[in-house]
Short mmCIF file of C-alpha atoms in Angstrom, two decimals:
data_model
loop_
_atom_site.label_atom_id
_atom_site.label_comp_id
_atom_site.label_asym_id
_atom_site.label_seq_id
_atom_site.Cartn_x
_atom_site.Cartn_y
_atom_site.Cartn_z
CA UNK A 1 22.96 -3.13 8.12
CA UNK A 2 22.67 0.24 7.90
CA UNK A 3 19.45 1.04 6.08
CA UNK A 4 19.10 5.08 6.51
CA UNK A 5 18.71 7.23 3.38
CA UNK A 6 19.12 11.15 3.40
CA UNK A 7 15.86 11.85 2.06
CA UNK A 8 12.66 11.19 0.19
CA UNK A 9 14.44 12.10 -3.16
CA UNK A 10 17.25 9.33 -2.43
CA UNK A 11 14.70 6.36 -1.00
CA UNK A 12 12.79 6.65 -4.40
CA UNK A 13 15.89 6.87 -6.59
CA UNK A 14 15.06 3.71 -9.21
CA UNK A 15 11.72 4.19 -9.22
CA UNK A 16 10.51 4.14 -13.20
CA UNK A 17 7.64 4.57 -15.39
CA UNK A 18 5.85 1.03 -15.99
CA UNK A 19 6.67 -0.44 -12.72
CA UNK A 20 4.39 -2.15 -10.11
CA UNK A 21 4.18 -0.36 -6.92
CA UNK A 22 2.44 -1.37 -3.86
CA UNK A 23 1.32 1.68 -0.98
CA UNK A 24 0.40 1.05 2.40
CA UNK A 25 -2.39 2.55 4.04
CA UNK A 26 -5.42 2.24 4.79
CA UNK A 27 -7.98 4.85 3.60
CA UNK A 28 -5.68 8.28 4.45
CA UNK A 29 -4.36 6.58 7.60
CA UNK A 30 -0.82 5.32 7.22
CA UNK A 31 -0.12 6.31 3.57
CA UNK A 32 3.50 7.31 2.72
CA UNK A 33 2.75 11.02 1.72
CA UNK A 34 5.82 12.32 0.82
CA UNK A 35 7.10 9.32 -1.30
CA UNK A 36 3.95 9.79 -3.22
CA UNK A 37 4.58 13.74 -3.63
CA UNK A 38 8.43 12.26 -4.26
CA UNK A 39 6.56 10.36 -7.19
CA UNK A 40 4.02 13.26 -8.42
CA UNK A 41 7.43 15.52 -8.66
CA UNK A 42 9.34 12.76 -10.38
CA UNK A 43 6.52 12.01 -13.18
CA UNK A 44 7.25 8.34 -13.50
CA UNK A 45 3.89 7.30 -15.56
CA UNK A 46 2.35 4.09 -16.24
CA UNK A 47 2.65 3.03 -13.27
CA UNK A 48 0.62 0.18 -11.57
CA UNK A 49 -0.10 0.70 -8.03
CA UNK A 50 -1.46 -2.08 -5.41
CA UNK A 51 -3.03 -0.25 -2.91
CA UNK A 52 -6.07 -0.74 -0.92
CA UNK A 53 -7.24 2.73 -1.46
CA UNK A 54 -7.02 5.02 -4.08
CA UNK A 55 -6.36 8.20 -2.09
CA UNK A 56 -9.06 11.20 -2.65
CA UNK A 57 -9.21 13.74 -5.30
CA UNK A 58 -6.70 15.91 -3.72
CA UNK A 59 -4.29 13.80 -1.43
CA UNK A 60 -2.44 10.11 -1.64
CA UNK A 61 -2.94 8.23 -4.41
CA UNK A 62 -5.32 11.11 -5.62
CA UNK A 63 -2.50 12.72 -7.02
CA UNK A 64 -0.87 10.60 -9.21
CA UNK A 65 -4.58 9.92 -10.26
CA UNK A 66 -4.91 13.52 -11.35
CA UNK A 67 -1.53 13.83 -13.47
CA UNK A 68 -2.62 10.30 -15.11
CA UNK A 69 0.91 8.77 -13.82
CA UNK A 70 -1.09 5.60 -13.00
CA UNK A 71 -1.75 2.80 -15.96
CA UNK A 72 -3.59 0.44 -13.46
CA UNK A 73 -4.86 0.40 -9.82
CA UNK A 74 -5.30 -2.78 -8.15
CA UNK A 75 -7.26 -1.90 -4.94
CA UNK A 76 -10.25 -2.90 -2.32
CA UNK A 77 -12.21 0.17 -1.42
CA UNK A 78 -11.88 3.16 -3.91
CA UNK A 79 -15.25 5.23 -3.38
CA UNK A 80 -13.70 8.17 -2.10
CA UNK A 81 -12.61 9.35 -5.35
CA UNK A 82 -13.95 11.57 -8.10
CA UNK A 83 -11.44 11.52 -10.11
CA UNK A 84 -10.75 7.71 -10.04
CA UNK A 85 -14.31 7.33 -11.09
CA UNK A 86 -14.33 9.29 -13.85
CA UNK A 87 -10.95 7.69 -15.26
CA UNK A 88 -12.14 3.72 -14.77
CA UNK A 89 -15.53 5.02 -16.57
CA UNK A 90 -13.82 6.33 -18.50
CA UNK A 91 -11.41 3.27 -20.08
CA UNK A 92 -8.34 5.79 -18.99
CA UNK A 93 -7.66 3.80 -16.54
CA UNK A 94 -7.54 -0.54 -15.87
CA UNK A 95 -8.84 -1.48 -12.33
CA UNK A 96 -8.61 -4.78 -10.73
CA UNK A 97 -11.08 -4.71 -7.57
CA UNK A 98 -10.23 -7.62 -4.89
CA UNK A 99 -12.33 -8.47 -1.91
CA UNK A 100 -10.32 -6.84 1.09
CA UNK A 101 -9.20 -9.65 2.51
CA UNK A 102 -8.52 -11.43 -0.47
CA UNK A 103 -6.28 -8.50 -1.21
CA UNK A 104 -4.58 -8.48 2.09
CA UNK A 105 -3.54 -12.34 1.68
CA UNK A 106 -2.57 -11.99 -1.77
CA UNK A 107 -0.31 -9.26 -0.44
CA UNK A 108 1.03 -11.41 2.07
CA UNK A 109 1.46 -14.22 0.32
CA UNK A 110 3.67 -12.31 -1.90
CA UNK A 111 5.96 -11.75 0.70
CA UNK A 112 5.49 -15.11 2.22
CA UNK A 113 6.73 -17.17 -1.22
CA UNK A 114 3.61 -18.55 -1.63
CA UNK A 115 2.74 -17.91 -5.18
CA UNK A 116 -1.19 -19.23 -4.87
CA UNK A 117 -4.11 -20.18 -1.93
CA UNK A 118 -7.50 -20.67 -2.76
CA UNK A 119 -10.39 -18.91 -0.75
CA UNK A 120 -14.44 -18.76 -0.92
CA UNK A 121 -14.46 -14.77 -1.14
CA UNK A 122 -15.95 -13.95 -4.48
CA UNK A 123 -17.36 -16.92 -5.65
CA UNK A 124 -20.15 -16.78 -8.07
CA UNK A 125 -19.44 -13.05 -8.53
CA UNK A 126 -17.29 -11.15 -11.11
CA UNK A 127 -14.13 -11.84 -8.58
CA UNK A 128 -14.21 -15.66 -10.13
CA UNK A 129 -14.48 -14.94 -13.67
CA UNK A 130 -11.84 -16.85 -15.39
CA UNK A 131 -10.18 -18.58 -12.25
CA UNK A 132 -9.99 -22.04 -10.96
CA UNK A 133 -12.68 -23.23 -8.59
CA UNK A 134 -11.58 -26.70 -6.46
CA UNK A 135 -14.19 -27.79 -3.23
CA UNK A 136 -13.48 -28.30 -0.04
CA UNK A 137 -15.08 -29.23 2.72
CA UNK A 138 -18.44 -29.35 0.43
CA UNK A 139 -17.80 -25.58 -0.52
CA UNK A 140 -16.50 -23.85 -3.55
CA UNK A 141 -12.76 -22.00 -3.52
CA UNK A 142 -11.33 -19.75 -5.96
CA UNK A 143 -7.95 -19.53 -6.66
CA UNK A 144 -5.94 -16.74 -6.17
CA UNK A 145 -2.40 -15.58 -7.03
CA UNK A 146 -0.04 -14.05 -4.99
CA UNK A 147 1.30 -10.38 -5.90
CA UNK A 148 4.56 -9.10 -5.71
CA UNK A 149 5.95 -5.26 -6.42
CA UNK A 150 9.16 -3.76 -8.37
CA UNK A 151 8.91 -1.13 -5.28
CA UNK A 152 7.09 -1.28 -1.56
CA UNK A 153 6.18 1.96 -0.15
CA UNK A 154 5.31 1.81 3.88
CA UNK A 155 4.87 4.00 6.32
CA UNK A 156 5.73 3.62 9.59
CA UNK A 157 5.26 5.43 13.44
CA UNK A 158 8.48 4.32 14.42
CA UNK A 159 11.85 2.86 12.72
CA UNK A 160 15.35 1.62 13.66
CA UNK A 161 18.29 2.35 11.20
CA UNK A 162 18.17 -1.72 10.67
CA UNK A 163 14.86 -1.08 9.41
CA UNK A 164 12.68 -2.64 11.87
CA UNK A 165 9.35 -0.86 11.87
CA UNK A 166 6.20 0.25 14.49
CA UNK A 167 3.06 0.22 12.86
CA UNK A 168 0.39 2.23 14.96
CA UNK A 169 -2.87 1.52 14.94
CA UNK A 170 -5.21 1.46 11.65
CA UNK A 171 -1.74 2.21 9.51
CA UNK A 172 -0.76 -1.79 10.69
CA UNK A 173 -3.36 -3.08 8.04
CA UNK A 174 -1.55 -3.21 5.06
CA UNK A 175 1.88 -2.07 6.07
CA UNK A 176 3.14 -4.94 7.51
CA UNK A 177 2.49 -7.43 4.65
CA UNK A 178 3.22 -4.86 1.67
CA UNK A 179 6.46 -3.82 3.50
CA UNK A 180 7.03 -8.07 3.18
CA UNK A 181 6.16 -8.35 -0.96
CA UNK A 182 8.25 -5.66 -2.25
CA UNK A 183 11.25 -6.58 -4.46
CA UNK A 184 12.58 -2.93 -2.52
CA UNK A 185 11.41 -1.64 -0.23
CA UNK A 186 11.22 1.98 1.20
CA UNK A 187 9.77 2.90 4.52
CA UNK A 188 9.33 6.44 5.55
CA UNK A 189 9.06 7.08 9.49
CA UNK A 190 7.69 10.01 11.88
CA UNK A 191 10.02 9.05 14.21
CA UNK A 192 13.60 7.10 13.19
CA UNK A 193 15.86 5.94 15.92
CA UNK A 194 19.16 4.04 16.59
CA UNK A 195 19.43 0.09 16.27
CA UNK A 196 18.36 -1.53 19.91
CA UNK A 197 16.47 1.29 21.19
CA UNK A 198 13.22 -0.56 20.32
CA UNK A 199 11.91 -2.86 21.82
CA UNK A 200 12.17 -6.92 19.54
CA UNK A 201 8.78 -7.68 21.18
CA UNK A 202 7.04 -4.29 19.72
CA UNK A 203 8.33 -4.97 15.96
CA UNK A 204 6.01 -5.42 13.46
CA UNK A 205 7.82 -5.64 10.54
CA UNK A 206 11.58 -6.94 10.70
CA UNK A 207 14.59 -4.82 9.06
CA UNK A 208 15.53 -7.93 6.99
CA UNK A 209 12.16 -6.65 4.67
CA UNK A 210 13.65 -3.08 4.58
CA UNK A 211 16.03 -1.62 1.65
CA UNK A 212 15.25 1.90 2.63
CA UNK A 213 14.60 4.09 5.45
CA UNK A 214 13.67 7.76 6.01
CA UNK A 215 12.57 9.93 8.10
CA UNK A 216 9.27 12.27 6.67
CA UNK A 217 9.80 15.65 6.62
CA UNK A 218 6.12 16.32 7.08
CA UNK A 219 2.91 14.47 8.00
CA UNK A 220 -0.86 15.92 7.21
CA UNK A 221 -2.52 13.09 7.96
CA UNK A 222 -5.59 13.93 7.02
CA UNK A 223 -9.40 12.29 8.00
CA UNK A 224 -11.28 11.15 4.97
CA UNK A 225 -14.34 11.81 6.99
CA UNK A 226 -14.25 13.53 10.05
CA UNK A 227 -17.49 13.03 12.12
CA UNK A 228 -18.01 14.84 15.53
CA UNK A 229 -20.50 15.40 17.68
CA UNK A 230 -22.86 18.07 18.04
CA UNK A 231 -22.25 20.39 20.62
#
């Protein structure tokens, strides 16, 4: 039951070039920073990473961006970055953009074993290109299909060493259902603690979803846009 892991170097032992990866986060806020310096330092390539963000030019997925370890990004929301920009312009790199929810569900569908749903978001856009379109209830549904990783990367506030995880705040978006859809998956912690000191009612995520847990030996946590008001 025992999920703990000495360090960042030993959660992402396995990890290879030409595997899927999914990244929590959302924007900066929740992002597992030093499994994705873990991954820079490695210099697995190819990679394909689901992620609803693609970092900045300088931090998250930013720098895997910027030592072209990443083959294709599936993501939401990815107009913080220069450097992604330039790549997808580019044809260096594949992207897949999903309406953010449709993203969300797909991820937790994943996890969930349900390998298909079908939703209006994205109908007669580029989004439904190619995919099957059913009605109901008089309006048109496309389908979409689940997505699963080789590796989950979460990060948590809080973990047990049974894996159960505390999401806080913003960094509970796409955690939780990532954390669910990975094959393995790793989740690196500010704070790690012994089984039964938190509390069931307070767990987001359940240790049965958890391979591997660590505690970070450093946080930034930095604010894609910091906005404060004149003095």
């Amino acid at each position: 039951m025992n999920k703990v892991v000495n360090n960042v170097e030993d959660a992402c032992k396995g990890i290879e070039s030409g595997m899927t990866l999914m990244l929590g986060g959302f924007g900066l806020c929740g992002i597992p920073e030093n499994s994705i310096a873990q991954l820079v330092k490695m210099g697995v390539k190819d990679l394909t990473c689901i992620s609803n963000n693609a970092g900045v030019d300088d931090f998250g997925l930013g720098l895997l961006l910027q030592g072209k370890q990443i083959k294709k990004m599936v993501s939401s929301y990815v107009g913080e970055n220069d450097e992604f920009e330039r790549q997808m312009l580019s044809g260096e790199l594949e992207v897949d953009l999903i309406p953010q929810g449709s993203l969300a569900e797909r991820c937790r569908a994943g996890g969930a074993g349900i390998p298909a749903f079908f939703t209006p978001a994205g109908y007669g856009t580029e989004v439904a290109e190619g995919k099957e379109v059913r009605e109901f209830n008089g309006k048109p549904h496309i389908l979409e299909t689940a997505l699963t990783a080789d590796f989950a990367i979460v990060k948590a506030w809080k973990g047990d060493t049974e894996g159960n995880l505390v999401f806080k705040a913003t960094a509970r978006n796409f955690n939780p259902m990532m954390a669910m859809a990975g094959k393995i998956t790793i989740a690196e912690v500010e704070e790690l603690v012994p089984a039964g000191e938190l509390d069931p009612n307070e767990i987001h995520t359940p240790g049965i979803f958890v391979q591997r847990i660590f505690k970070g030996e450093t946080f930034e946590k930095r604010i894609e846009q910091r906005t404060v008001r004149q003095k």
